Coordinates of C-alpha atoms and ligand atoms in Angstrom, one line a residue:
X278 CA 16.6 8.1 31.3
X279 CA 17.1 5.2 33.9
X280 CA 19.5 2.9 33.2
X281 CA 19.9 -0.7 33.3
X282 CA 15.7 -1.2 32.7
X283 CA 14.2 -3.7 30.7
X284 CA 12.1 -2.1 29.4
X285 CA 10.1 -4.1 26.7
X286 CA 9.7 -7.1 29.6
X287 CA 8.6 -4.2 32.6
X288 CA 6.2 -2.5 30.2
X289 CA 2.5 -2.9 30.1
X290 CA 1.1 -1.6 26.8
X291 CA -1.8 0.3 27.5
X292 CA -4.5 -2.4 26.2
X293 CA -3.6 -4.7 28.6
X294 CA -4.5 -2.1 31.2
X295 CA -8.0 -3.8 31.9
X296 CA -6.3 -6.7 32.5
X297 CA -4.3 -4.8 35.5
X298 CA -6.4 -3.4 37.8
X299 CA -5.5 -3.3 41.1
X300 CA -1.6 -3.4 40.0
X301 CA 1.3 -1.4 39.7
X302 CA 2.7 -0.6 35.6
X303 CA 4.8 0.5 33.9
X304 CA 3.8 2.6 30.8
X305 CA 5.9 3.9 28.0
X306 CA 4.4 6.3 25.5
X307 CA 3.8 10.0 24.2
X308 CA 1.9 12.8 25.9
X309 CA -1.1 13.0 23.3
X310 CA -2.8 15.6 25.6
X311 CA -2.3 17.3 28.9
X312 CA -5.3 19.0 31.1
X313 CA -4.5 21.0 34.1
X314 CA -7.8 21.6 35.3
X315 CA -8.4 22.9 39.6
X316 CA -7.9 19.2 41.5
X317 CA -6.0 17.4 38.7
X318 CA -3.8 16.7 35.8
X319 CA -4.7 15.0 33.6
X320 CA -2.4 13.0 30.7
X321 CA -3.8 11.4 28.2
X322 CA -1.1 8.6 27.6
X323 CA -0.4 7.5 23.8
X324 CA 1.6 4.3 22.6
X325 CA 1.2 1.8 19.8
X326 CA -1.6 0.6 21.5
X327 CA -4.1 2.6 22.0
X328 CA -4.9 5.9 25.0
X329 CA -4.6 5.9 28.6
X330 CA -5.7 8.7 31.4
X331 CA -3.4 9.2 33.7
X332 CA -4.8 11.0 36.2
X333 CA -2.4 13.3 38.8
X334 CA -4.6 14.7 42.4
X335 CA -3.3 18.5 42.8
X336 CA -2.9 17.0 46.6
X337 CA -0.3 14.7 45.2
X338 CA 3.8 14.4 45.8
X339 CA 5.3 18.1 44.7
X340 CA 7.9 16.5 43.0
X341 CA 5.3 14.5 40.9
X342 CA 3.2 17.6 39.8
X343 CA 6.1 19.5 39.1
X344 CA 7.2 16.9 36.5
X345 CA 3.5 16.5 35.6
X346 CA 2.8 20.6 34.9
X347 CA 5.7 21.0 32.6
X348 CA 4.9 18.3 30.2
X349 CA 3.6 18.9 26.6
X350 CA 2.4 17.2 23.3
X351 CA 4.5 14.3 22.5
X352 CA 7.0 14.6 25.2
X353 CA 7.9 10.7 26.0
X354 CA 7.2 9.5 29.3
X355 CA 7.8 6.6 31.2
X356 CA 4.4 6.1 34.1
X357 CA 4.9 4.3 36.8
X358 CA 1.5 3.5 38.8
X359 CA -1.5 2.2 39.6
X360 CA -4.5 0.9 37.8
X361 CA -7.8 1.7 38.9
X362 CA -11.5 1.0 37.0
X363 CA -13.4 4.3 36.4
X364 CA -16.6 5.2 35.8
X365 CA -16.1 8.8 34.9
X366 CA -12.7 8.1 32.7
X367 CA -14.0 8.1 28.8
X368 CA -11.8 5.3 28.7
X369 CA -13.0 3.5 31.7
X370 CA -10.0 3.3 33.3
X371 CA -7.3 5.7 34.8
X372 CA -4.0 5.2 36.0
X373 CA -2.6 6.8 39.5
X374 CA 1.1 7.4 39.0
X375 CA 3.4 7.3 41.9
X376 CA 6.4 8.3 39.4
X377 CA 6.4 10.2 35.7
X378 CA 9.5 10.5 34.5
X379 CA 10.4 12.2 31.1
X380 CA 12.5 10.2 28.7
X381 CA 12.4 12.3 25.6
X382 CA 11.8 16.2 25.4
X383 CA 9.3 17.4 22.2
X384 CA 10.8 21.2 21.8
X385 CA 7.4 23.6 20.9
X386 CA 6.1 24.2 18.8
X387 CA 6.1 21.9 16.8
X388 CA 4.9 21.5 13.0
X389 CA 1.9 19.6 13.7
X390 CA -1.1 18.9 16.3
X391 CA -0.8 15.2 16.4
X392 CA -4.4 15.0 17.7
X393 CA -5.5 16.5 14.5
X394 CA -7.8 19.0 16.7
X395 CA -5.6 22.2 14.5
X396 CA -6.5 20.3 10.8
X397 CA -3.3 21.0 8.5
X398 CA -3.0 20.0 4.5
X399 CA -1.6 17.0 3.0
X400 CA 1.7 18.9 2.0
X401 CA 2.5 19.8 6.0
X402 CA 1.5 16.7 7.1
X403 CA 4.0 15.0 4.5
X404 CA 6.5 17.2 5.5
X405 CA 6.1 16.3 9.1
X406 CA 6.0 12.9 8.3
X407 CA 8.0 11.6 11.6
X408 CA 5.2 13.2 13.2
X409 CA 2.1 12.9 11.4
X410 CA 2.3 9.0 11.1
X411 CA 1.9 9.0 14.9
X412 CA -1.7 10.3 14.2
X413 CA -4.8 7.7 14.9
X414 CA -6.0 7.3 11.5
X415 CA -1.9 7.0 9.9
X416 CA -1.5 4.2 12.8
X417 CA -4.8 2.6 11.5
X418 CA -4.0 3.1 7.7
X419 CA -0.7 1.3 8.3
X420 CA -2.0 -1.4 10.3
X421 CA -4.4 -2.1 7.8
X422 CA -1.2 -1.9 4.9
X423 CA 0.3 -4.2 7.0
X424 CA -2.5 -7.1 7.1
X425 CA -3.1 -6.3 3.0
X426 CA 0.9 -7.3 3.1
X427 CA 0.4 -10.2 5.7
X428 CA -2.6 -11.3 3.4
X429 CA -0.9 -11.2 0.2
X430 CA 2.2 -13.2 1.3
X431 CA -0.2 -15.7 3.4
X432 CA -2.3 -16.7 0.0
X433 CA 0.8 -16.8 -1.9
X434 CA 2.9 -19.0 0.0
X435 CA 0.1 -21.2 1.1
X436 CA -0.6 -21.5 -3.0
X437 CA 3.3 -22.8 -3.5
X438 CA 4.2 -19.3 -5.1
X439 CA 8.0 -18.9 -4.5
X440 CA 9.1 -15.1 -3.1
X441 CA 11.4 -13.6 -5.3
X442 CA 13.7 -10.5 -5.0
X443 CA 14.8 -9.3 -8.7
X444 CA 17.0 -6.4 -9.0
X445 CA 16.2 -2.4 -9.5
X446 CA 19.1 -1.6 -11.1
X447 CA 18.9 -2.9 -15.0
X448 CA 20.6 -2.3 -18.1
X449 CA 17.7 -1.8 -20.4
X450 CA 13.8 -1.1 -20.0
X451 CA 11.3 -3.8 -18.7
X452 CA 8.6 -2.2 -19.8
X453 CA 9.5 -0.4 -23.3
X454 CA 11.2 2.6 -23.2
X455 CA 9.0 5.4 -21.6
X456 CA 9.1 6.3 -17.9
X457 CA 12.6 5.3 -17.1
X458 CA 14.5 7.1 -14.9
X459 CA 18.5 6.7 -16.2
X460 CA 21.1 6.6 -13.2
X461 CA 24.8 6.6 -13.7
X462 CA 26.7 3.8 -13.0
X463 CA 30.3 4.1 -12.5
X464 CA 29.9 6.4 -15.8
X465 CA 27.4 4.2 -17.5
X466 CA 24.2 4.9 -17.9
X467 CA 21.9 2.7 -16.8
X468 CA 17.9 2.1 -15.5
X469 CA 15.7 2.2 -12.2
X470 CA 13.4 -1.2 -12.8
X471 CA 10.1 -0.4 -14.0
X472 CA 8.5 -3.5 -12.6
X473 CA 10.3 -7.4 -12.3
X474 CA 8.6 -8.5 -15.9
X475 CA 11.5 -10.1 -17.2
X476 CA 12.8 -11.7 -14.6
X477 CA 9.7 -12.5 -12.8
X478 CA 8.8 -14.4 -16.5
X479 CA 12.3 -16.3 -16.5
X480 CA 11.4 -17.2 -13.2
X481 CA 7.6 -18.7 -14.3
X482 CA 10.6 -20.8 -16.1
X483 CA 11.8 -22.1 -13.1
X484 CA 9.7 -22.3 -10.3
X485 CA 6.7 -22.4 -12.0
X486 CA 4.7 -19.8 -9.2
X487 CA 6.6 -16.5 -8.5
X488 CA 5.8 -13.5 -6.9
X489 CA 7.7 -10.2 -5.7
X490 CA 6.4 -7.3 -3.7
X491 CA 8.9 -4.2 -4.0
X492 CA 9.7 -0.7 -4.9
X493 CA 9.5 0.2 -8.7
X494 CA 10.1 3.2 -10.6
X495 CA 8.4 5.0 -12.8
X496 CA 9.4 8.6 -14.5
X497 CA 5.8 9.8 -14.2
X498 CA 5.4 13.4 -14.8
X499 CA 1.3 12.6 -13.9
X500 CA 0.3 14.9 -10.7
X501 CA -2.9 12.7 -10.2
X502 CA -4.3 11.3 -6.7
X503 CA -3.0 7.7 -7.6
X504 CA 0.7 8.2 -9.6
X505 CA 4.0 8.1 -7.7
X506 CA 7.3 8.1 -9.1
X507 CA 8.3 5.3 -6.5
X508 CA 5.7 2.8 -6.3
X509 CA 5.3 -0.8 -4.6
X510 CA 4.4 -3.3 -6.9
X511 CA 2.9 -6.9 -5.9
X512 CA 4.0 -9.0 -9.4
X513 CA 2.8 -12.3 -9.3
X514 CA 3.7 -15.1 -12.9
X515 CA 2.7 -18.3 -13.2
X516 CA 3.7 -21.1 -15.9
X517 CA 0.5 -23.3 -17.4
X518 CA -1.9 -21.1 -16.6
X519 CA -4.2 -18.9 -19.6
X520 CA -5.6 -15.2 -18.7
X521 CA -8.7 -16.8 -17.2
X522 CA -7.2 -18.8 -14.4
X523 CA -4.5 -15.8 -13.6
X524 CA -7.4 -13.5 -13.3
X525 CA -8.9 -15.9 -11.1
X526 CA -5.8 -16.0 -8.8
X527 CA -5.9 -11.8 -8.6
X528 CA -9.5 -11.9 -8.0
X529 CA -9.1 -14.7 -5.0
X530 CA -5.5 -13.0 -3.9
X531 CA -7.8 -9.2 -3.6
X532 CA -10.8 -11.0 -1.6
X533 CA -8.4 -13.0 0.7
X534 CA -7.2 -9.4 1.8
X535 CA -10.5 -7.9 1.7
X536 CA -11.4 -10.6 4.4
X537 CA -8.4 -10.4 6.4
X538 CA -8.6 -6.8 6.5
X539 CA -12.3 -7.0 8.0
X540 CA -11.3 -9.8 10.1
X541 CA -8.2 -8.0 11.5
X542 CA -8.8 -4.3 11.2
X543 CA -12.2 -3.8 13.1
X544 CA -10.8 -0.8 15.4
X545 CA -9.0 0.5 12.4
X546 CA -11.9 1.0 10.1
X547 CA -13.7 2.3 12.8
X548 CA -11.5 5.0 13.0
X549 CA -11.4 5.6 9.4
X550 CA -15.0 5.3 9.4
X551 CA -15.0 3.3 6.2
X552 CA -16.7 0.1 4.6
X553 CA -14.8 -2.2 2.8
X554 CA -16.7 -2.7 -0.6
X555 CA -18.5 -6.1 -0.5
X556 CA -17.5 -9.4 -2.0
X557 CA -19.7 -12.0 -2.3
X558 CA -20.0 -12.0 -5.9
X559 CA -17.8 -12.7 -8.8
X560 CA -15.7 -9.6 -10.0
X561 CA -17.5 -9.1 -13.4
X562 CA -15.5 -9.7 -16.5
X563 CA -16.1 -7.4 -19.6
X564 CA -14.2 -6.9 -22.8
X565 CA -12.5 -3.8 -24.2
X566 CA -15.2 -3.8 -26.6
X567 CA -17.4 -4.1 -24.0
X568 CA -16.2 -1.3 -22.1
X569 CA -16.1 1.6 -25.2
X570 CA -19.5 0.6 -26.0
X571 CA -20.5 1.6 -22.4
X572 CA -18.2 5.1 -22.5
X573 CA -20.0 5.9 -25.8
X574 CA -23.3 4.9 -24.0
X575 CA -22.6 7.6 -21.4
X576 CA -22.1 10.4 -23.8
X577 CA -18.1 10.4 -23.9
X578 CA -16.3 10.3 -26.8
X579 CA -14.0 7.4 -27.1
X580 CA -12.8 5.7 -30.8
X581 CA -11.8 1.9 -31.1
X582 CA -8.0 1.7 -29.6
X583 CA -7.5 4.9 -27.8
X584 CA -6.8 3.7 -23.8
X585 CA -9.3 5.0 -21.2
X586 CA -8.6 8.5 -19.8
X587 CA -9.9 9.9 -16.7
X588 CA -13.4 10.9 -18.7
X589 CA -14.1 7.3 -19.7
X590 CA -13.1 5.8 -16.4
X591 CA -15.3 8.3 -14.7
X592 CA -18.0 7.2 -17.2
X593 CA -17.4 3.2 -16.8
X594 CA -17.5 3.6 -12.7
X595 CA -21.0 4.8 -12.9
X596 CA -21.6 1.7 -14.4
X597 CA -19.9 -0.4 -11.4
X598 CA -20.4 1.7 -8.1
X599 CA -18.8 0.1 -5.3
X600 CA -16.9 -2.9 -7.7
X601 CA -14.2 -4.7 -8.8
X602 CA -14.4 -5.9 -12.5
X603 CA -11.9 -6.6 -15.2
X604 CA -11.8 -5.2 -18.4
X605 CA -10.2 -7.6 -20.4
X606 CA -9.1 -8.7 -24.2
X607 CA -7.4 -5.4 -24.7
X608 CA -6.3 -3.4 -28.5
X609 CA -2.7 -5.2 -28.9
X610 CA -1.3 -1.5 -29.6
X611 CA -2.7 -0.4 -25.9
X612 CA 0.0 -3.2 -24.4
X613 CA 3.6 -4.2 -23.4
X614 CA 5.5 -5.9 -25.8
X615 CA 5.6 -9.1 -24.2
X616 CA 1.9 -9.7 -24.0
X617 CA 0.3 -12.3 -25.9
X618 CA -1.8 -11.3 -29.4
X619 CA -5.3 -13.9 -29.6
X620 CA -4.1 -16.2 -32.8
X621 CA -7.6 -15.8 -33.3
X622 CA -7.9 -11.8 -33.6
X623 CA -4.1 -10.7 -33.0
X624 CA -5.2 -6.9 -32.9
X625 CA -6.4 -8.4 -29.5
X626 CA -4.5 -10.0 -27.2
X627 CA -4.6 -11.6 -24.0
X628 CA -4.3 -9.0 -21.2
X629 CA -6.6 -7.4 -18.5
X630 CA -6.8 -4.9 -16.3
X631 CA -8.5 -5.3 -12.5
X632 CA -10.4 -1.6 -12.3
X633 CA -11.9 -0.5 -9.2
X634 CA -14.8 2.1 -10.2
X635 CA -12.7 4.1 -11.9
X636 CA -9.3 3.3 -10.8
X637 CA -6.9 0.6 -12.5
X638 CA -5.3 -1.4 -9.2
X639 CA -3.7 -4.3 -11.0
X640 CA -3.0 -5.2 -14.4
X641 CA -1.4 -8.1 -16.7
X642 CA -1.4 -10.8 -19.7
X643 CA -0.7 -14.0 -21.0
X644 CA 3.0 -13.9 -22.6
X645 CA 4.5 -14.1 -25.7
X646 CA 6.6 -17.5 -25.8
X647 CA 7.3 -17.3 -28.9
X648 CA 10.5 -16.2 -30.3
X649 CA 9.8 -14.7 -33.3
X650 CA 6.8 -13.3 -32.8
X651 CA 8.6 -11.8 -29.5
X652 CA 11.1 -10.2 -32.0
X653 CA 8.7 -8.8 -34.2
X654 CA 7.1 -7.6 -31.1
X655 CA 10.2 -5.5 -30.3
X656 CA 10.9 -4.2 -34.1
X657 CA 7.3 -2.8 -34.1
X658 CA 7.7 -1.2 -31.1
X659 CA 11.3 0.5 -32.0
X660 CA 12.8 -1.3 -29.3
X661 CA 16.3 -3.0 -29.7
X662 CA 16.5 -7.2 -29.9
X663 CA 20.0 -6.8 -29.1
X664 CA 19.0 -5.1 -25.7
X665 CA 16.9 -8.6 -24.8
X666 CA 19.2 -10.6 -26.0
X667 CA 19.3 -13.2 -22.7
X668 CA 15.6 -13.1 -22.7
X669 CA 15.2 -14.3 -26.3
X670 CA 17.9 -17.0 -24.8
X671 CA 15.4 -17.9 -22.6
X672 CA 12.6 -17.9 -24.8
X673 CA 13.6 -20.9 -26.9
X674 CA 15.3 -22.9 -23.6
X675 CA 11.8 -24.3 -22.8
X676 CA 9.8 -21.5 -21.3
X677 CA 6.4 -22.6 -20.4
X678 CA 3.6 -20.8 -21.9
X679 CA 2.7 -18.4 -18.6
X680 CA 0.9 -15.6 -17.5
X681 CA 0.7 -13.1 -14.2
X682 CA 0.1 -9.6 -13.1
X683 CA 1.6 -6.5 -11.6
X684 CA -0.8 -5.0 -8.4
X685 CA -0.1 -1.4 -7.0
X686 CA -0.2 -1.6 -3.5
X687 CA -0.7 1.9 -2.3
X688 CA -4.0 1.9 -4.9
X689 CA -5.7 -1.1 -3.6
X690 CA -5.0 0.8 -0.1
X691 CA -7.1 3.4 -1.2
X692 CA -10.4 1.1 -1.4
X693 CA -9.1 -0.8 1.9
X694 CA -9.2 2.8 3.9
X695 CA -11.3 5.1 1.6
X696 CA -8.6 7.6 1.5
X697 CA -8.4 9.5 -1.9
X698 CA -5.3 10.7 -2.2
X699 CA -2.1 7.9 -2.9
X700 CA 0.1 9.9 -0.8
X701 CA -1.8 9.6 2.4
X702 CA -1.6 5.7 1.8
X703 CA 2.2 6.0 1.4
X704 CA 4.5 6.2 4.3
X705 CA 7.4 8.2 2.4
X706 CA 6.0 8.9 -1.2
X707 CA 8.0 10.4 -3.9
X708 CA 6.7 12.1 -6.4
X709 CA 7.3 14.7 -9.5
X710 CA 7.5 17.3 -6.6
X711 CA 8.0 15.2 -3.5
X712 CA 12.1 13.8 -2.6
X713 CA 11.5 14.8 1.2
X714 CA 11.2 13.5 3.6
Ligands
LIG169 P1 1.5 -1.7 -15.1 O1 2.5 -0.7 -15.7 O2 0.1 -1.5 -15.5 O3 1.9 -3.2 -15.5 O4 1.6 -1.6 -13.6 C1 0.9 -2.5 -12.7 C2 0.2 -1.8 -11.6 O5 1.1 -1.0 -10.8 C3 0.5 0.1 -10.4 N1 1.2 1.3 -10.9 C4 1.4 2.4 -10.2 N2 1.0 2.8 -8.9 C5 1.4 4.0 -8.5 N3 2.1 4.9 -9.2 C6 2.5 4.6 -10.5 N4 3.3 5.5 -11.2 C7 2.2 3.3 -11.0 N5 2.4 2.7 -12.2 C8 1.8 1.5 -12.1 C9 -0.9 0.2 -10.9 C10 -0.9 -0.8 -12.1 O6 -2.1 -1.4 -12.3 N6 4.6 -5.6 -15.8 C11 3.2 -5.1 -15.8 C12 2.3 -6.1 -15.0 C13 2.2 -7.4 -15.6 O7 1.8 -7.5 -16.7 O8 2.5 -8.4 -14.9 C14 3.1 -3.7 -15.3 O9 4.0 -3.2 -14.7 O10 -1.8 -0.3 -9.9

């Protein structure tokens, strides 16, 4: 490679090419495809950009051609030419090189056809994952993840919602005692974080408006389409506010990607070829109650306090095709042990879950401030006071009544790209099977 370049201030990224004609470049990128057809070469020229032809006359410099006829999928290149307008190139433009030189060698054959032209499964794609995410529609899924993020953290800070980094490695459970994954820790045992609950609720205590997006852990033994073992979680909490108005924050935070996304993404969801579901109405709010009574209506069998399984979801998504909508005022029994019981009806309490058709994307409650009924909370539920014991500290140190929710952010990138499978979505996922790469 030549030395001494600069490269990133020398380089033209291939769309600004139409904004070059008549110059010299320089382009950087991978060989995506190579045609050796009677009077040409032809490259087609990849980087993060977009395509570019390059196009070599068989009449041209031996030295170039001989560089030129020994290249091969995702060799890197550096192109040194000229732009010209086409009318033949699909991409309207080609570039005539006076120099290709090869930077970085791609030893065949390789695992996977970047192009996609030879189709391969999920499980060699993942595999190949250095490789695979240099495919169009990975480049467009993770363009569009990284608006969603953009989004989030836009409405959030914009709202006075502090950003807050809690740790992953925890003494006891966050979320009750299923689904941990133990670790040892200089000889002790102790936990992967479920989710920030705890803190992120201490925090509501402090700053009022919190919110964390990072890495949880869950020991989910689930092979489904939408469970991960490793998952990223966008937690939001907030202090004087009731299930209502934190449901109205979700519902406002989801749009306000939704419209970035379409705003932002155009090429992207072209290339996905999907439609981001509509949102000009208000996500419809219906009650647990609510819900079973539809389930039932459908001809699946579901009894007061048993939590939706993949049968009732499928049943309550033909009832919202193409929607958002919250089931809310859930069976205490069905919820964390923090979440708030309705004084009113306390074998109801105050949580809700955001459900796209038949997928759960976000979920959350009011809280418990009270301390005693906090306790009793945790003797019902076999889990040990002793174990929250700086909690409970907190909970009679003036914490504000509060409220918030946990969002999986690889799900709601399932409706922003219409892929079906959470794995796709996620750039390394790890899963009951999956620790590589
Ligand atoms: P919950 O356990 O429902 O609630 O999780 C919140 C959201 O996180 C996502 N999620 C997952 N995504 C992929 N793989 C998994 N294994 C996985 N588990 C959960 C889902 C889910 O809706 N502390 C509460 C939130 C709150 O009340 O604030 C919590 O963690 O999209």
């Amino acid at each position: 490679m030549s030395k001494g370049i600069d490269m990133r201030r020398e380089r033209t990224l291939i769309s600004e090419i139409p904004e070059k004609v008549g110059s010299t470049v320089t382009l950087y990128g991978w060989v995506h495809e190579v045609r050796d057809t009677a009077r040409f070469i032809f490259i087609i020229l990849r980087d993060r950009s977009g395509f570019a032809q390059i196009t070599i006359p068989k009449q041209s410099m031996s030295e170039l051609i001989s560089v030129a006829s020994r290249l091969h999928h995702e060799d890197v290149i550096m192109v040194h030419g000229t732009v010209v307008k086409s009318e033949i190139a699909k991409l309207g433009y080609e570039i005539i090189p006076n120099s290709v030189e090869i930077l970085s060698r791609a030893i065949h054959p390789l695992p996977l056809d970047v192009t996609g032209k030879t189709p391969a499964d999920l499980d060699t794609k993942l595999d190949a994952r250095y490789l695979s995410l240099r495919s169009a529609d990975n480049q467009a899924i993770f363009k569009i993840q990284t608006t969603a993020l953009m989004a989030m953290r836009e409405y959030l800070w914009k709202n006075g919602y502090i950003e807050m980094i809690s740790p992953r490695i925890i003494a006891y459970a966050s979320e009750g005692g299923a689904d941990l994954f133990a670790v040892d820790y200089f000889g002790k045992k102790v936990f992967l974080a479920q989710s920030p609950q705890l803190y992120k609720e201490m925090l509501a205590g402090a700053f009022e408006r919190v919110f964390e997006i990072g890495l949880f852990y869950r020991a989910e033994k689930s092979r489904t389409t939408y469970h991960l073992t490793e998952f990223v979680s966008v937690d939001v909490e907030e202090a004087f506010v009731n299930m209502d108005e934190i449901t109205e924050t979700l519902e406002n935070l989801v749009k306000h990607v939704i419209e970035k996304v379409k705003e932002n993404n155009k090429k992207e969801l072209e290339i996905l070829n999907h439609k981001l579901p509509p949102i000009n109405s208000s996500f419809k709010r219906i009650t647990y109650d609510e819900a079973v009574e539809i389930v039932k209506s459908k001809g699946i069998e579901m009894n007061w306090g048993e939590d939706f399984g993949a049968p009732q979801m499928k049943a309550l998504s033909e009832e919202f095709t193409s929607q958002f909508y919250f089931i809310i005022d859930w069976p205490s029994q069905l919820r964390p042990f923090y979440t708030k019981p309705d004084p009113k009806r306390p074998e109801i309490c105050k949580a809700f879950d955001l459900v796209y058709e038949w997928l759960e994307i976000a979920s959350g409650s009011e809280r418990i401030t009270d301390k005693d009924l906090f306790m009793q909370n945790l003797l019902k539920r076999g889990l040990n006071p002793a174990d929250f014991e700086i909690f409970i500290k907190y909970l009679s140190s003036g914490a504000p009544p509060h409220a918030g929710f946990g969002l999986g952010l690889s799900r709601l990138m399932l409706i922003l790209t219409g892929k079906k499978n959470i794995k796709e979505v996620t750039m390394f996922p790890r899963d009951v099977d999956r620790l590589k790469p």
